[in-house]
Coordinates of C-alpha atoms and ligand atoms in Angstrom, one line a residue:
M64 CA 0.0 0.0 0.0
T65 CA 1.4 3.5 -0.9
Q66 CA 1.7 6.0 1.9
S67 CA -1.0 8.7 1.6
T68 CA -0.2 12.4 1.9
P69 CA -2.4 14.9 3.8
Y70 CA -2.8 17.0 0.6
I71 CA -6.0 17.2 -1.4
R72 CA -5.4 15.8 -4.9
Y73 CA -6.4 18.0 -7.8
S74 CA -9.5 17.0 -9.7
D75 CA -11.7 19.0 -12.1
S76 CA -14.6 18.8 -9.6
I77 CA -12.6 21.0 -7.1
E78 CA -13.8 24.1 -9.1
V79 CA -17.5 24.8 -8.8
M80 CA -19.2 27.2 -11.2
Q81 CA -21.1 29.9 -9.3
P82 CA -24.7 31.0 -9.9
D83 CA -24.8 33.7 -12.7
E84 CA -21.0 33.4 -13.0
Q85 CA -20.8 34.3 -16.7
E86 CA -23.1 37.3 -16.4
I87 CA -21.3 38.7 -13.3
S88 CA -17.9 38.1 -14.9
Q89 CA -18.9 39.9 -18.1
K90 CA -20.1 42.9 -16.0
I91 CA -16.8 43.1 -14.2
V92 CA -14.8 43.0 -17.4
D93 CA -17.1 45.5 -19.2
S94 CA -16.9 47.9 -16.3
M95 CA -13.1 47.6 -16.2
A96 CA -12.9 48.2 -19.9
R97 CA -15.0 51.4 -19.6
V98 CA -12.7 52.8 -16.8
N99 CA -9.7 51.9 -18.9
R100 CA -11.1 53.9 -21.8
L101 CA -11.3 56.9 -19.5
M102 CA -7.7 56.4 -18.5
Y103 CA -6.8 56.3 -22.2
E104 CA -8.4 59.7 -22.7
K105 CA -6.7 61.0 -19.6
Y106 CA -3.2 59.9 -20.6
R107 CA -3.6 59.5 -24.4
H108 CA -1.7 56.3 -23.9
A109 CA -3.2 53.0 -23.1
I110 CA -2.3 51.5 -19.7
R111 CA -3.2 48.3 -17.8
D112 CA -6.7 48.1 -16.3
A113 CA -4.9 47.2 -13.1
H114 CA -1.3 47.5 -12.0
A115 CA -0.8 50.3 -14.4
K116 CA 2.2 51.8 -12.7
S117 CA 5.5 49.9 -12.7
H118 CA 8.3 50.7 -10.2
A119 CA 11.1 48.3 -11.3
V120 CA 11.7 45.7 -13.9
L121 CA 14.3 43.1 -13.0
K122 CA 16.3 40.5 -14.8
G123 CA 17.0 37.4 -12.7
Q124 CA 16.8 33.7 -12.4
L125 CA 14.6 31.1 -10.8
Q126 CA 16.4 28.0 -9.6
V127 CA 14.1 25.0 -8.8
Y128 CA 15.4 23.2 -5.8
E129 CA 16.8 19.7 -6.1
N130 CA 15.4 16.7 -4.3
L131 CA 12.0 18.2 -3.7
P132 CA 9.6 15.6 -2.1
E133 CA 6.9 14.2 -4.4
H134 CA 4.2 16.6 -3.3
L135 CA 6.4 19.6 -4.2
A136 CA 8.1 18.2 -7.3
Q137 CA 5.0 19.1 -9.4
G138 CA 4.5 21.0 -12.7
L139 CA 7.3 23.5 -13.3
F140 CA 8.9 22.3 -10.1
A141 CA 9.0 18.6 -11.1
V142 CA 12.6 18.8 -12.3
P143 CA 15.5 20.9 -10.8
N144 CA 16.3 23.5 -13.4
T145 CA 17.4 27.2 -13.6
Y146 CA 15.3 29.6 -15.7
P147 CA 15.9 33.3 -16.6
V148 CA 13.0 35.5 -15.3
I149 CA 11.6 39.0 -15.9
V150 CA 10.0 40.6 -12.8
R151 CA 7.7 43.7 -13.0
F152 CA 6.9 45.4 -9.7
S153 CA 3.8 47.5 -9.8
T154 CA 1.0 49.3 -7.8
A155 CA -2.5 47.8 -8.0
Q156 CA -4.5 50.7 -9.4
G157 CA -5.5 51.1 -13.1
T158 CA -4.3 54.7 -13.0
I159 CA -0.9 56.3 -12.2
M160 CA -0.9 57.1 -8.5
P161 CA 1.7 58.9 -6.4
D162 CA 3.8 56.2 -4.6
K163 CA 2.9 57.9 -1.2
M164 CA -0.7 56.6 -1.5
S165 CA -1.3 53.4 0.3
A166 CA -1.9 50.6 -2.1
F167 CA -1.3 46.9 -2.8
R168 CA 1.9 46.3 -4.7
G169 CA 2.3 43.6 -7.4
M170 CA 5.1 41.3 -8.4
A171 CA 4.6 39.7 -11.8
I172 CA 7.1 37.0 -12.8
K173 CA 7.7 35.8 -16.3
I174 CA 9.7 32.6 -16.4
I175 CA 11.5 32.0 -19.7
G176 CA 12.5 28.6 -21.2
V177 CA 9.5 26.6 -19.9
E178 CA 8.9 23.8 -22.4
G179 CA 5.5 22.2 -23.0
E180 CA 2.1 23.3 -24.2
K181 CA 0.6 26.3 -22.3
L182 CA -3.1 26.9 -21.3
L183 CA -4.0 29.9 -23.5
P184 CA -4.5 28.6 -27.1
E185 CA -2.9 31.8 -28.6
L186 CA 0.2 31.4 -26.5
C187 CA 0.3 27.6 -26.4
D188 CA 3.7 27.4 -28.1
A189 CA 5.3 30.2 -26.0
V190 CA 8.3 29.2 -23.9
T191 CA 7.2 31.4 -21.0
Q192 CA 5.1 30.9 -17.9
D193 CA 3.7 33.7 -15.6
F194 CA 3.0 33.9 -11.9
L195 CA 1.2 37.0 -10.6
L196 CA 1.6 37.9 -6.9
V197 CA 0.5 40.8 -4.6
N198 CA 1.9 41.8 -1.2
Y199 CA -1.1 40.5 0.8
P200 CA -2.0 36.8 1.6
V201 CA -5.7 37.0 0.4
I202 CA -7.8 39.0 -2.0
P203 CA -10.3 40.8 0.2
T204 CA -12.9 40.8 -2.6
G205 CA -12.5 37.0 -2.9
T206 CA -15.5 36.2 -5.0
I207 CA -16.8 37.7 -8.3
R208 CA -19.9 39.0 -6.5
E209 CA -17.8 41.0 -4.1
Y210 CA -15.4 42.1 -6.8
L211 CA -18.3 43.4 -8.9
K212 CA -19.4 45.6 -6.1
L213 CA -15.9 47.1 -5.8
Q214 CA -15.6 47.5 -9.5
E215 CA -19.0 49.3 -9.8
N216 CA -18.1 51.6 -7.0
L217 CA -14.8 52.4 -8.6
E218 CA -16.4 53.1 -12.0
K219 CA -19.0 55.4 -10.4
Q220 CA -16.2 57.4 -8.8
A221 CA -14.0 57.3 -11.9
D222 CA -16.9 58.5 -14.0
S223 CA -17.6 61.5 -11.9
G224 CA -13.9 62.3 -11.5
E225 CA -14.5 62.0 -7.8
L226 CA -12.0 59.2 -7.3
F227 CA -9.1 61.2 -8.7
Q228 CA -10.2 64.5 -7.0
Q229 CA -10.6 62.7 -3.7
I230 CA -7.2 61.0 -4.1
A231 CA -5.5 64.3 -5.1
Q232 CA -7.1 66.2 -2.1
K233 CA -6.2 63.5 0.4
A234 CA -2.7 63.1 -1.0
A235 CA -2.2 66.9 -0.6
A236 CA -3.5 66.6 3.0
G237 CA -1.1 63.8 3.6
V238 CA -3.9 61.2 4.3
Q239 CA -2.5 57.8 3.5
N240 CA -5.3 55.3 3.3
V241 CA -7.9 56.9 1.0
L242 CA -7.8 53.8 -1.3
A243 CA -9.0 51.6 1.5
A244 CA -12.3 53.5 1.1
V245 CA -12.7 52.0 -2.3
G246 CA -11.2 48.6 -1.5
L247 CA -8.0 49.1 -3.4
A248 CA -5.9 49.0 -0.3
D249 CA -6.4 47.6 3.2
D250 CA -5.8 50.2 5.8
T251 CA -5.2 47.5 8.4
N252 CA -2.3 46.1 6.3
E253 CA 0.9 47.7 7.4
L254 CA 2.7 46.2 4.3
S255 CA 0.5 48.2 1.9
A256 CA 1.0 51.5 3.7
P257 CA 3.2 53.9 1.8
G258 CA 6.4 53.6 3.9
P259 CA 7.7 50.0 3.5
H260 CA 10.2 49.1 0.8
L261 CA 8.9 47.0 -2.1
L262 CA 11.9 44.7 -1.9
G263 CA 11.2 43.7 1.8
D264 CA 7.6 42.5 1.2
T265 CA 6.3 39.0 0.8
Y266 CA 4.1 38.5 -2.3
F267 CA 1.3 36.0 -2.6
S268 CA -0.9 34.5 -5.4
M269 CA -3.8 35.4 -3.0
A270 CA -6.1 32.8 -4.6
A271 CA -5.5 29.1 -5.4
L272 CA -3.9 27.4 -8.4
R273 CA -3.4 23.9 -9.5
F274 CA 0.0 22.5 -8.3
G275 CA 0.3 19.5 -10.5
D276 CA -1.5 16.7 -8.7
Y277 CA -2.3 19.1 -5.8
V278 CA -3.8 22.5 -5.1
A279 CA -1.8 25.4 -3.7
K280 CA -1.3 29.1 -3.1
I281 CA 2.2 30.5 -4.0
S282 CA 4.4 33.0 -2.2
V283 CA 7.7 34.7 -2.7
K284 CA 9.5 36.1 0.3
P285 CA 12.8 37.8 1.0
L286 CA 15.6 35.3 1.5
S287 CA 19.0 37.1 1.5
E288 CA 19.8 39.2 4.6
N289 CA 19.8 42.5 2.7
V290 CA 16.2 42.2 1.6
R291 CA 15.0 40.5 4.8
E292 CA 16.1 43.5 6.7
L293 CA 13.9 45.7 4.5
S294 CA 10.8 43.8 5.7
G295 CA 8.3 46.2 7.3
K296 CA 11.1 48.8 7.4
K297 CA 9.8 52.3 6.7
I298 CA 11.4 54.2 3.9
D299 CA 13.0 57.4 5.3
K300 CA 10.6 60.3 5.4
E301 CA 13.1 62.6 3.7
I302 CA 13.1 60.3 0.6
I303 CA 9.3 60.2 0.5
D304 CA 9.1 64.0 1.0
A305 CA 11.7 64.5 -1.7
D306 CA 9.7 62.6 -4.3
G307 CA 6.3 61.4 -3.1
N308 CA 5.4 60.4 -6.7
A309 CA 8.1 58.0 -7.5
F310 CA 10.2 57.1 -4.5
L311 CA 9.6 53.4 -4.9
T312 CA 11.3 53.5 -8.3
K313 CA 14.2 55.4 -6.8
V314 CA 14.8 53.2 -3.7
T315 CA 14.6 50.1 -5.9
A316 CA 17.0 51.5 -8.5
D317 CA 19.4 52.7 -5.8
F318 CA 19.4 49.2 -4.2
F319 CA 20.2 47.4 -7.3
Q320 CA 23.0 49.7 -8.3
S321 CA 25.4 47.6 -6.1
N322 CA 23.3 44.9 -4.4
T323 CA 22.3 41.3 -5.3
A324 CA 19.1 39.9 -3.8
E325 CA 17.6 36.5 -3.2
Y326 CA 14.0 35.5 -2.6
E327 CA 12.3 32.1 -2.0
M328 CA 9.3 30.8 -3.8
S329 CA 7.0 28.5 -1.7
A330 CA 3.8 26.6 -2.1
Q331 CA 1.1 26.2 0.5
L332 CA -0.8 23.0 -0.3
C333 CA -4.5 22.6 0.4
T334 CA -5.2 19.9 3.0
D335 CA -8.9 20.5 3.5
L336 CA -11.2 22.3 1.1
S337 CA -13.7 23.2 3.9
I338 CA -11.1 25.4 5.6
M339 CA -8.9 26.2 2.6
P340 CA -11.6 26.9 -0.1
V341 CA -10.7 27.6 -3.7
E342 CA -14.0 29.4 -4.5
D343 CA -13.4 32.2 -2.0
G344 CA -10.0 34.0 -2.3
S345 CA -10.7 36.1 0.8
V346 CA -10.1 33.1 3.1
Q347 CA -6.6 32.8 4.5
W348 CA -5.4 29.3 4.5
P349 CA -4.1 28.6 8.0
E350 CA -0.3 28.2 8.0
D351 CA -0.3 26.2 11.2
I352 CA -2.2 23.5 9.3
S353 CA -0.3 23.8 6.0
P354 CA 2.8 25.9 6.0
Y355 CA 4.4 27.5 2.9
Q356 CA 7.1 25.0 1.7
P357 CA 10.1 26.2 -0.3
V358 CA 10.3 25.1 -3.9
A359 CA 12.7 27.5 -5.7
K360 CA 15.0 30.5 -5.3
L361 CA 14.9 33.7 -7.2
S362 CA 18.1 35.7 -7.5
F363 CA 19.1 39.0 -9.0
L364 CA 22.4 40.6 -9.7
P365 CA 23.1 44.4 -9.6
Q366 CA 21.4 46.1 -12.6
Q367 CA 19.6 49.1 -13.9
T368 CA 16.0 48.5 -12.9
F369 CA 14.2 51.3 -14.7
S370 CA 16.0 52.5 -17.9
P371 CA 13.5 54.1 -20.3
E372 CA 14.0 51.2 -22.8
R373 CA 13.3 48.6 -20.1
R374 CA 10.2 50.4 -18.7
V375 CA 8.6 50.8 -22.1
Y376 CA 9.3 47.2 -23.0
A377 CA 7.7 45.9 -19.7
D378 CA 4.8 48.4 -19.6
D379 CA 3.8 48.5 -23.2
T380 CA 5.1 45.3 -25.0
L381 CA 4.8 42.7 -22.3
S382 CA 1.7 41.2 -20.8
F383 CA 1.6 39.0 -17.7
N384 CA -1.4 36.7 -17.3
P385 CA -2.2 34.1 -14.6
F386 CA -3.6 31.8 -17.3
H387 CA -0.4 32.0 -19.3
C388 CA 0.9 28.9 -17.6
L389 CA 1.4 25.2 -17.9
P390 CA -1.9 23.3 -17.4
A391 CA -0.3 22.0 -14.2
H392 CA -0.6 25.5 -12.8
R393 CA -4.1 26.5 -13.9
P394 CA -5.6 29.2 -11.7
L395 CA -8.6 27.9 -9.7
G396 CA -11.8 29.4 -8.3
N397 CA -14.3 32.0 -9.5
I398 CA -12.1 35.1 -8.7
M399 CA -9.4 33.4 -10.8
R400 CA -11.7 32.4 -13.7
V401 CA -12.9 36.0 -14.2
R402 CA -9.2 37.0 -14.7
K403 CA -9.0 35.0 -18.0
L404 CA -11.2 37.4 -19.9
A405 CA -10.2 40.5 -17.8
Y406 CA -6.5 40.2 -18.7
E407 CA -7.1 39.3 -22.3
T408 CA -9.4 42.3 -22.7
S409 CA -7.0 44.7 -21.0
S410 CA -4.0 43.5 -22.9
R411 CA -5.7 43.5 -26.3
Y412 CA -7.0 47.1 -25.8
R413 CA -3.6 48.4 -24.6
H414 CA -1.7 46.9 -27.5
H415 CA -4.2 48.0 -30.0
M416 CA -4.4 51.6 -28.8
N417 CA -0.6 51.9 -28.5
A418 CA -0.2 50.2 -31.9
L419 CA 2.2 47.7 -30.5
A420 CA 2.4 43.9 -30.9
R421 CA 2.2 41.8 -27.8
I422 CA 5.4 39.8 -27.8
E423 CA 6.3 36.8 -25.6
P424 CA 10.1 36.8 -25.2
K425 CA 11.9 33.7 -26.4
S426 CA 15.1 34.8 -24.6
I427 CA 16.1 37.0 -21.7
N428 CA 18.2 39.0 -24.1
E429 CA 15.1 40.6 -25.4
L430 CA 14.7 42.5 -22.1
P431 CA 16.6 45.8 -22.6
D432 CA 19.3 46.8 -20.1
Ligands
LIG246 C1 -6.5 37.0 -7.3 C2 -5.5 37.7 -7.0 C3 -4.9 38.7 -8.0 C4 -3.5 38.9 -8.1 C5 -2.4 38.2 -7.2 C6 -3.3 39.9 -9.1 C7 -2.1 40.4 -9.5 C8 -1.8 41.2 -10.6 C9 -0.6 41.7 -11.0 C10 0.8 41.4 -10.2 C11 -0.7 42.4 -12.1 C12 0.4 43.1 -12.9 C13 0.8 42.3 -14.1 C14 1.9 43.0 -14.9 O1 2.9 43.5 -14.3 O2 1.7 43.2 -16.1 C15 -2.1 42.4 -12.5 C16 -2.7 43.0 -13.6 C17 -4.0 42.9 -13.9 N1 -5.0 42.4 -13.1 FE1 -4.8 41.3 -11.4 N2 -4.5 40.2 -9.7 C18 -5.5 39.5 -9.0 C19 -6.9 39.6 -9.3 C20 -7.4 40.2 -10.3 C21 -8.8 40.2 -10.6 C22 -9.9 39.6 -9.8 C23 -9.0 41.0 -11.7 C24 -10.2 41.3 -12.5 C25 -11.3 40.7 -12.5 C26 -7.7 41.4 -12.2 C27 -7.4 42.2 -13.3 C28 -6.2 42.6 -13.7 C29 -5.9 43.2 -15.0 C30 -7.0 43.6 -16.1 C31 -4.6 43.5 -15.1 C32 -3.8 44.1 -16.3 C33 -3.5 43.1 -17.4 C34 -2.8 43.7 -18.6 O3 -3.3 44.7 -19.1 O4 -1.8 43.1 -19.1 N3 -6.7 41.0 -11.3 N4 -2.8 41.6 -11.5

């Protein structure tokens, strides 16, 4: 008899379509697209529906650990290997905000050199695989019903110009958590407050994905001492005061002028769907029951993180998409399923309006220095 593991095995029946799912999803995507058109008119340049503002674009490598046990040696992590990666750090809003506004920050990872057919038919032959993470363990609007409420609220405010006025006024008054009011930040979350360094945060998939034969959430956390010591550490007030708009870009660029950095990627495997649901991304899976277990290391050498050429390539040419993955890492749950159409719609509009082709890199050398 083979020894059984405590981990839930993946099966198609783990995902459960929700009542009115298609209609609600379409409403979310349509509303996002309308706001995105307003943004286009504002900037006369098309930006992402979400995570529009980048702060740093890194070249690095992902090293899958050797000798992983069977439950971790899954999908991309089945075989020890080292891959080049592109990482784009961003802020969650679909508009360009001053860095001093409290907000969730994103870490999008594009892994290059991943063989095998990918999930999205139009990218099935690409040699890339994406993971999209945010510096918070759960998505507070963890179902499409909750997300639709947030999105409709946001659209109303964007339509009336209220959102941007309110943000501008509060920014001028030095109030930090205005975005919490519209659900784009969590004012109880120290990590999303404006002070902490991007490079000291831990980033999470927030919702579940397939992990080969199992089901998991993914995280990336600081590993080397120089980034661990940035965790929760406030950026100097003088630096924020000197450039409240773009200090995150500056501190990241300054760091990588002379430093290397290492992070660890981990997987938290589901052991019980009743306490670790996939259909509600707002539920934090208890780490005392199933801890995050290391699967790979991300490393970066000193580099220029935000040259004009690199920024334009990452912002305008590249797209990151949670469904651009091996079938073994398919995103799971209704808040994930809606992302399929949302990312496709946003990326297609952006590339169309900027008259640029979407290109999936075949080699890390395509990322400008
Ligand atoms: C479940 C947790 C989620 C995480 C961890 C996450 C993370 C991210 C990240 C890191 C990016 C930036 C990608 C880049 O650098 O290009 C991004 C972009 C985006 N996100 Fe999410 N997101 C989540 C949920 C959602 C949901 C629920 C929606 C909409 C229903 C959404 C819509 C978008 C869109 C439209 C973009 C821009 C895509 C593009 O134009 O290329 N995200 N997300």
